[in-house]
């Protein structure tokens, strides 16, 4: 414990480094190019930290055009040499040794990877490299040739943000305000309106929030999940989030509901944390609140309405339904609840895209994690967004830690959507 | 600050994971092989943490033969396919895109790298992977074909232990005992005899000790350096370390002497930290103790006596000197001090090995860092070891942060040994 | 440092004790009376913690009538015995020894003091005892005979909340939300409207907030002060607090303005912290921001308008002024600014109450602390409250640490109000 | 949790204050006397911190004679006025109000108490006041008239070191070295020989050590207890402490043995912590290690041999026994084990002193706490000290939290020594 706090202290070093100040000196690739070469050619790290800091400062002060030029420099000038790779692979084929392997490994790695590693020597650099990729991703649509640079970012980040380096942390009302402020900002599923709303989500004893952090970015959550402890499975997100909510004594809760999961860092796109987060939180909660028996999500169905409209072209009864729902009256839904739920079941189970996977992204995520399609509710999200994307329908995916591994394998191998009995019964009988 | 301590808390998660317990179940490669395949084939990390933990536990319980089999499995079965690399490089040559690059990157990386990354998902795994490589290094002399496995460890560790992820920490008498105990254990230059000896090195206000840590191994220093704050440059290590030492008021110190630097982790061999550590400590001390003007080492000369004996074959005057020194009487040294220092200067400046670099490893390290050969002292280390390796001679290397970058470049490009005037004057006039 | 965090850990014990749960069992003084006797008679603390916890739980569940009965029990049944005091004093007079002194000390202390000390053994009790006194103070107007109980609370708290046990802590945007929430709640001078308002007061680099805490109540600030770092002395509180405020680079600030100081705990009424807080914050800021030369308040003048109205009865020109100010138009103030400032100077310097001290409570506080009346501004607080209490006038009191001690002495001995030259010049010439 | 670490941070302020430097200026009571008067007369705390710091610095630099003069000043010049007490008590008798009570309270308190409270305003002062009393206690035998000063120290410390302000902390191998060093120094029962010995007492998973700390003295343990987790009740301290000890898996332990409890601060003599410490540690351990069923001490019997020798005068059979034991051969004890244990039972149960309490101080302590005399072992402490004081006999006192309150009451009211059946059976039948 004391060692821990000893180590906690360690972290202050990282923290105190503070953010970079953008450089004020004039610059362009003519000035930054030689610095990059120097940083890369440097034997050891003699002046590396200074150079890295300098390059990052200059980068930050660049306008969009200059940044594009910077990335183009990385794409064209710091690429690998395919001929050299082929030679090195040839050599390794005929003589497998550390030396030939080392040569091959170096040859097959674009030099920009080494540049990124050396830039990371500067204090606080990890955070800035994540932001750098965020900007690169924004430039990609117009400069698709930069995708090779992004490939290197992604390769490196996958190694740096390895699960073994992440730290799970509970977020609650004792959390520093600067972190909480980011939770408000990054919430991507059910917007947090203000600090009172946030307070309702993290303070009551039947609410939980957990986030992953990386030690080199201690002020930036990577992903977080919000959980409600309930008696039974709730069938409406508004019931969970509304102001008047009555706090449930912790030991009376039998169900943990994951009602929101948000990735925080655009610059970490493609590095997957959600799966691990959910499972670790299930384990934490199971240990902390022994009365919990069921772990489910209450999830949106973002593609349902779009699919419904597409179906309508061939199925006139759906067209009628869509018209009736246009009033956005709860009655319209309650009247056709069973039909709507059945259609949603059909959508989730039968509407397949690439590799035979469901076209619904949320379904793909949870089923890929090994969850089971447990239940479908109408009138579950009466917000404007809920009407827009899924006509108020929401879904429970069930996480049974004993089954997730097997479930995931079945889903991954053949795209099979595992469902509960009650969901199967929703499907229209043929 | 509070965020820092918030984050400090984060770390407890890492810490509390605790060490692995070696598995008790019977095992061999027949059982572990399929688990490795499963871990590697796993889409996402569904059951990855469990599998990783399981494989690491089994590994730990293995005897040496089984471990060798394990590494051979990695070497032979999880290698890369050179033909595939060539094909992928060819494809990338004709069509440079993220897709072809991704294919090439994957092809050119032995699958054991991905295995190590996935093993690292298990709690506390980083520490165990470092230990795993330590054992691999011990097996290498007898199983040189495993060097390809070591190449992958080294590649991965260079990325994971990037400077940007390390944390500098002062070690003092407030440091937890379990960390201090490791300082005693890892000290490699001037042995720390017991806790009283340690206390003398970290408690007085004219003593400092700093170490690098990695957040995923909070209880393991990676490298540490011991410093004495002095008035003037000391010319004897015993004067520094002896019991009776009178503490100097901090503000009277004008010189910081780095008298010991020790790498702690065999398993991180080849990942260089020393250069960065010294420079960061110089910066810290310069800020903390403004009266400090000079930053030097007091370093051993491990290869001097060996070189001297070799020289003796051709230079009879050296043979005589060696004989006189055999008494190990201080007087013998003081009598021939100037000659001895001159010979040492010659050894350090002229005795070159690979790439035209000095054969003395300590000289190579500090000169490579950009330090300058500042002074040479006789009767500086009167310990048995001091007599054995260098006939009591020790050396000051000077770190002038404004010069190190240029110095290092010159040294690296042509092996030139930069020296102070007083050292040059020691050289025998021709 | 590590010891510090070691000790930091210590605190968790205190913290984790958590709040009391009010007792659910039926109770009245018949049940609680014997427990009090038992707690007091207990030799040592054998079952003290349990009894203390029990009594506090019961107290918390009481309604107002029961609480009054509880305090009356303390007043009447746990008083001291004056006859015994006289006997003990007599004995001490004739034989001064530890034994006779001990007897006298015990006799002269109402037994309720020992009760409070023993109640404090229960985890988290200090906080609850502070709240208990808060409730007692509310009962006092209707039950003046309970003032003897309050006297004992105050005596004990003065010892427990001794300066030596308080901890100064900066409050900023990294502070945990539960603490910040209390800053919003307790701000007593210029209300903090919401979290954005709070953010503007603690996040920018030219803003500071400091609070005193007591280790046994780690989640409760005792008093806090808000500071703005400025270039020159500001003459308007709105300029400081307004949304559009431009952040000043820290090193350009030459003046620290204490614009709000709030006591947080009703239950600690009469225990003075403000004086010490200001002085310690002056010291901290002087060390942290060397460019600061001037430390002043920007303070309200709560009694000014009341005094003005009273003066109007005899001074018709004031009556006219008051009428003109009723429009609450800034122009009305600017037109008569000099007159208004002169009258305020007169009010602060000449309007005296008990012991020849100024009747203005804010003036009394700062002058008593040894500050100097430095300047008076009109149109300085244009809020409704500013118009109400002082017709927009505000005052700077100057803290010159080298002078405060002497100033305070002079003020305390003869009520002399020390003023700057510019304030003296505001006074109407006779 | 984050609040906790927020608060942990708070503590650094206290810590960083650092120790006082003894004053170098010449001084005597002529210089310090007026400062004391100034500190006491100071209205509020205007210059209090500075004065307090100054007086404490001067005190520290005093030689013994000057310190004696200092305390005599306190005794004679800062006493209470008994006549005034009588008047005030008289006034309170006829008019019970806060005002008259306040007057009485002030009158009945020697002014030196207020001096100590004001001295405590200086940073780090609490620690120094504890040391000041330690020195006072050393002067008492030669200057018994200073006992009135000590009475005031004790009165104040009893309030300041109230249980509610103490923090229980586990001491283990992660504890900072400067704290551990004090554990070695303060151990008063079974000396800790060196760091290896300490390590054996705090590192193994079947060993525990807990200490109380006060927030204002974070580097000074107040009292600590060492515990061994065992299978069954051990009958020899050497078995517990010896080097070769085999660590017991925690969950196999059924008995927690408190084998050493040491008060650390001479200056807190008479402020009792031990009782509370044992009980809180019993609670902690019961929660942490559910397999524990029995909580006993393994205690010395310091007065046994002295009593035995006294008995020998009248009981020749004891004289013979004493002679046989003089060989200090284990055989001598084993031969007469039953007799020796019986005599010890007799000693503990029947040898009474003041107030009918046992003359053995350890027995008095544990029985007063409500423990039960559980068992008596011969050959239990074969150290020189064990032979010296109790002919190797040691005792188990049993703490049964459900009984301690009742036990203690019975013991306190009539001195009854509660014993187990097996101890009663040791008593010689009459």
Coordinates of C-alpha atoms in Angstrom, one line a residue, chain B residues 71-371:
Chain B
X71 CA 11.3 -21.0 -26.2
X72 CA 12.1 -23.5 -29.0
X73 CA 8.4 -23.6 -29.7
X74 CA 8.4 -19.8 -30.0
X75 CA 11.5 -19.9 -32.3
X76 CA 10.3 -22.5 -34.7
X77 CA 6.5 -22.4 -34.6
X78 CA 5.8 -18.7 -34.2
X79 CA 8.3 -17.4 -36.7
X80 CA 7.5 -15.3 -39.7
X81 CA 7.2 -16.6 -43.2
X82 CA 9.9 -15.1 -45.4
X83 CA 8.1 -15.9 -48.6
X84 CA 5.0 -14.1 -47.4
X85 CA 7.2 -11.1 -46.5
X86 CA 8.6 -11.0 -49.9
X87 CA 5.2 -11.2 -51.5
X88 CA 3.9 -8.5 -49.2
X89 CA 6.9 -6.2 -49.9
X90 CA 6.3 -6.7 -53.6
X91 CA 2.7 -5.8 -53.3
X92 CA 3.5 -2.7 -51.2
X93 CA 6.2 -1.7 -53.8
X94 CA 3.6 -1.6 -56.5
X95 CA 0.8 -0.2 -54.5
X96 CA 1.6 1.9 -51.4
X97 CA -1.5 1.9 -49.2
X98 CA -2.4 1.3 -45.6
X99 CA -3.8 -2.1 -46.6
X100 CA -0.6 -3.3 -48.3
X101 CA 1.5 -1.8 -45.6
X102 CA -0.5 -3.5 -42.9
X103 CA -0.1 -6.8 -44.7
X104 CA 3.7 -6.3 -44.9
X105 CA 4.0 -5.2 -41.3
X106 CA 2.1 -8.2 -40.1
X107 CA 4.1 -10.5 -42.4
X108 CA 7.4 -9.1 -41.3
X109 CA 6.7 -9.6 -37.6
X110 CA 7.2 -13.0 -36.1
X111 CA 4.0 -14.2 -34.5
X112 CA 5.8 -14.5 -31.1
X113 CA 5.7 -10.7 -30.9
X114 CA 1.9 -10.8 -30.9
X115 CA 2.1 -13.6 -28.4
X116 CA 4.2 -11.5 -26.0
X117 CA 1.8 -8.6 -26.4
X118 CA -1.2 -10.8 -25.6
X119 CA 0.6 -12.4 -22.6
X120 CA 1.1 -8.9 -21.3
X121 CA -2.7 -8.5 -20.9
X122 CA -2.5 -10.5 -17.7
X123 CA -2.3 -8.5 -14.5
X124 CA 1.4 -8.0 -13.5
X125 CA 2.6 -9.6 -16.7
X126 CA 5.2 -7.0 -17.7
X127 CA 7.3 -7.9 -14.8
X128 CA 7.1 -11.6 -15.6
X129 CA 7.9 -11.1 -19.2
X130 CA 11.1 -9.2 -18.2
X131 CA 12.0 -12.2 -16.0
X132 CA 11.2 -14.5 -18.9
X133 CA 13.7 -12.8 -21.1
X134 CA 16.2 -12.9 -18.3
X135 CA 15.9 -16.7 -18.3
X136 CA 16.1 -16.8 -22.0
X137 CA 19.3 -14.9 -21.9
X138 CA 20.7 -17.5 -19.6
X139 CA 19.8 -20.2 -22.0
X140 CA 21.3 -18.5 -25.1
X141 CA 24.9 -19.6 -24.7
X142 CA 23.8 -23.3 -24.9
X143 CA 21.0 -22.7 -27.3
X144 CA 22.2 -20.0 -29.7
X145 CA 19.3 -20.7 -32.1
X146 CA 17.0 -19.0 -29.6
X147 CA 18.6 -15.6 -30.3
X148 CA 15.7 -14.9 -32.8
X149 CA 13.3 -15.1 -29.8
X150 CA 15.5 -12.7 -27.9
X151 CA 15.5 -10.3 -30.9
X152 CA 11.7 -10.1 -30.6
X153 CA 11.8 -9.5 -26.8
X154 CA 14.3 -6.7 -27.3
X155 CA 12.2 -5.1 -30.1
X156 CA 9.1 -5.1 -28.0
X157 CA 10.8 -3.9 -24.8
X158 CA 12.4 -1.0 -26.6
X159 CA 8.9 0.2 -27.5
X160 CA 7.3 -0.5 -24.1
X161 CA 10.2 1.0 -22.0
X162 CA 10.3 4.1 -24.2
X163 CA 11.6 7.1 -22.3
X164 CA 8.2 8.7 -22.4
X165 CA 6.8 6.0 -20.2
X166 CA 9.5 6.0 -17.5
X167 CA 9.3 7.9 -14.3
X168 CA 12.2 9.4 -12.4
X169 CA 12.0 9.1 -8.7
X170 CA 14.2 10.2 -5.9
X171 CA 15.2 7.4 -3.5
X172 CA 15.8 8.5 0.0
X173 CA 15.2 7.4 3.6
X174 CA 11.5 8.0 3.2
X175 CA 11.3 5.4 0.5
X176 CA 9.5 2.1 1.3
X177 CA 11.8 -0.6 2.6
X178 CA 10.9 -3.1 -0.2
X179 CA 12.3 -0.6 -2.8
X180 CA 15.4 0.2 -0.7
X181 CA 16.1 -3.5 -0.3
X182 CA 16.3 -3.7 -4.0
X183 CA 18.7 -0.8 -4.2
X184 CA 21.0 -2.8 -1.9
X185 CA 20.6 -5.9 -4.0
X186 CA 21.1 -4.2 -7.4
X187 CA 24.0 -2.0 -6.5
X188 CA 26.7 -3.2 -9.0
X189 CA 29.6 -0.8 -8.6
X190 CA 30.4 -0.2 -4.9
X191 CA 28.5 -2.8 -2.9
X192 CA 26.2 -1.6 -0.2
X193 CA 27.1 -3.7 2.8
X194 CA 24.0 -3.3 4.9
X195 CA 21.2 -0.9 5.9
X196 CA 23.5 1.4 7.7
X197 CA 25.6 1.7 4.6
X198 CA 22.5 2.4 2.6
X199 CA 21.4 5.0 5.1
X200 CA 24.7 6.8 4.6
X201 CA 24.1 6.9 0.9
X202 CA 20.5 8.2 0.9
X203 CA 19.9 10.1 4.1
X204 CA 22.5 12.8 4.5
X205 CA 21.6 16.1 2.8
X206 CA 24.7 15.9 0.6
X207 CA 23.7 12.6 -0.9
X208 CA 21.2 11.8 -3.6
X209 CA 19.9 8.7 -5.3
X210 CA 17.5 8.6 -8.3
X211 CA 15.9 5.8 -10.2
X212 CA 13.8 5.2 -13.2
X213 CA 10.6 3.2 -12.8
X214 CA 8.0 1.9 -15.3
X215 CA 4.4 2.2 -14.2
X216 CA 3.6 -1.4 -14.9
X217 CA 6.5 -2.5 -12.6
X218 CA 6.1 -0.1 -9.7
X219 CA 8.2 -2.2 -7.3
X220 CA 11.2 -2.6 -9.5
X221 CA 13.7 0.1 -10.2
X222 CA 15.1 -0.2 -13.7
X223 CA 18.3 1.7 -13.2
X224 CA 19.6 4.0 -10.4
X225 CA 22.4 6.5 -9.9
X226 CA 24.0 7.6 -6.6
X227 CA 25.3 11.1 -6.3
X228 CA 27.4 12.9 -3.7
X229 CA 27.3 16.7 -3.4
X230 CA 30.8 18.0 -2.7
X231 CA 33.0 21.0 -2.5
X232 CA 35.5 20.4 -5.3
X233 CA 36.0 17.2 -7.2
X234 CA 36.9 14.3 -4.8
X235 CA 39.7 12.0 -5.8
X236 CA 38.9 9.0 -3.7
X237 CA 35.8 6.8 -3.5
X238 CA 36.6 5.8 0.0
X239 CA 36.5 9.4 1.1
X240 CA 33.0 9.6 -0.2
X241 CA 31.7 6.3 1.2
X242 CA 33.5 6.1 4.6
X243 CA 31.5 6.0 7.7
X244 CA 33.1 9.1 9.3
X245 CA 32.0 11.3 6.4
X246 CA 31.1 14.9 7.5
X247 CA 27.8 16.1 5.9
X248 CA 28.3 19.2 3.8
X249 CA 25.6 21.9 4.0
X250 CA 23.8 21.6 0.7
X251 CA 24.3 25.2 -0.3
X252 CA 28.1 24.9 0.1
X253 CA 28.3 22.2 -2.6
X254 CA 29.6 23.2 -6.0
X255 CA 30.1 19.7 -7.5
X256 CA 27.8 16.8 -8.0
X257 CA 29.6 13.5 -8.2
X258 CA 27.9 10.5 -9.9
X259 CA 29.8 7.7 -8.2
X260 CA 27.7 4.7 -9.0
X261 CA 25.2 3.8 -11.7
X262 CA 23.6 0.4 -11.8
X263 CA 21.2 -1.4 -14.2
X264 CA 18.8 -3.4 -12.2
X265 CA 17.0 -5.7 -14.7
X266 CA 19.0 -8.4 -16.6
X267 CA 15.9 -8.9 -18.7
X268 CA 16.1 -5.4 -20.1
X269 CA 19.6 -5.9 -21.4
X270 CA 20.3 -3.7 -24.4
X271 CA 17.5 -1.2 -23.5
X272 CA 19.6 1.8 -22.6
X273 CA 18.5 4.1 -19.7
X274 CA 21.8 5.3 -18.3
X275 CA 22.4 8.2 -20.6
X276 CA 18.9 9.6 -20.1
X277 CA 19.0 9.1 -16.3
X278 CA 22.3 11.0 -15.9
X279 CA 21.1 13.9 -17.9
X280 CA 17.8 14.2 -16.2
X281 CA 19.4 14.0 -12.8
X282 CA 21.8 16.7 -13.8
X283 CA 18.8 18.9 -14.7
X284 CA 17.0 18.1 -11.5
X285 CA 20.0 18.8 -9.3
X286 CA 20.9 22.0 -11.2
X287 CA 17.4 23.3 -10.4
X288 CA 17.3 22.1 -6.8
X289 CA 20.8 23.1 -5.7
X290 CA 21.7 26.3 -7.5
X291 CA 25.2 26.4 -6.1
X292 CA 26.2 23.3 -8.1
X293 CA 28.5 24.2 -11.0
X294 CA 30.2 21.0 -12.0
X295 CA 28.7 17.6 -12.7
X296 CA 31.2 14.7 -12.9
X297 CA 31.4 11.0 -12.4
X298 CA 33.9 9.2 -10.2
X299 CA 34.2 6.1 -12.3
X300 CA 36.1 2.8 -12.3
X301 CA 38.4 1.8 -15.1
X302 CA 37.6 -1.9 -15.3
X303 CA 39.9 -2.8 -18.2
X304 CA 43.0 -0.9 -17.1
X305 CA 45.0 -3.6 -15.4
X306 CA 44.3 -6.2 -18.1
X307 CA 45.6 -3.7 -20.7
X308 CA 48.6 -2.9 -18.5
X309 CA 49.5 -6.6 -18.3
X310 CA 49.2 -6.9 -22.1
X311 CA 51.4 -3.8 -22.5
X312 CA 54.0 -5.3 -20.2
X313 CA 55.0 -7.8 -22.7
X314 CA 56.5 -5.2 -24.9
X315 CA 57.3 -2.5 -22.4
X316 CA 59.7 -3.7 -19.6
X317 CA 59.2 -0.5 -17.6
X318 CA 55.6 -1.4 -17.2
X319 CA 56.5 -4.9 -16.1
X320 CA 58.6 -3.4 -13.3
X321 CA 55.7 -1.1 -12.3
X322 CA 53.3 -4.0 -12.2
X323 CA 55.7 -5.8 -9.9
X324 CA 56.0 -2.9 -7.6
X325 CA 52.2 -2.6 -7.4
X326 CA 51.9 -6.2 -6.3
X327 CA 52.6 -5.2 -2.8
X328 CA 49.3 -3.3 -2.8
X329 CA 50.9 -0.7 -0.6
X330 CA 49.6 2.8 -1.1
X331 CA 53.1 4.0 -1.1
X332 CA 53.8 2.0 -4.3
X333 CA 51.1 3.9 -6.0
X334 CA 51.9 7.3 -4.7
X335 CA 55.5 6.9 -5.8
X336 CA 54.5 6.2 -9.3
X337 CA 51.3 8.2 -9.4
X338 CA 52.1 10.3 -12.3
X339 CA 53.3 7.4 -14.4
X340 CA 50.2 5.4 -13.6
X341 CA 47.9 8.3 -14.4
X342 CA 49.7 8.8 -17.7
X343 CA 49.3 5.1 -18.6
X344 CA 45.7 5.3 -17.8
X345 CA 45.2 8.3 -20.0
X346 CA 47.0 6.4 -22.8
X347 CA 44.7 3.4 -22.2
X348 CA 41.5 5.4 -22.3
X349 CA 42.5 7.6 -25.3
X350 CA 44.4 5.2 -27.4
X351 CA 43.3 1.7 -26.7
X352 CA 40.6 1.2 -29.3
X353 CA 38.4 -1.7 -30.2
X354 CA 35.4 -2.2 -32.5
X355 CA 34.4 0.8 -34.6
X356 CA 37.4 2.7 -33.2
X357 CA 35.8 3.1 -29.8
X358 CA 37.7 2.8 -26.5
X359 CA 38.0 -0.8 -25.2
X360 CA 37.1 0.4 -21.7
X361 CA 33.3 -0.1 -21.4
X362 CA 32.8 2.6 -18.8
X363 CA 34.7 5.1 -21.0
X364 CA 32.6 4.0 -24.0
X365 CA 29.4 4.6 -22.0
X366 CA 30.2 8.1 -20.7
X367 CA 32.0 9.4 -23.8
X368 CA 29.1 8.1 -25.9
X369 CA 26.8 10.1 -23.7
X370 CA 28.8 13.2 -24.6
X371 CA 30.9 13.4 -21.4

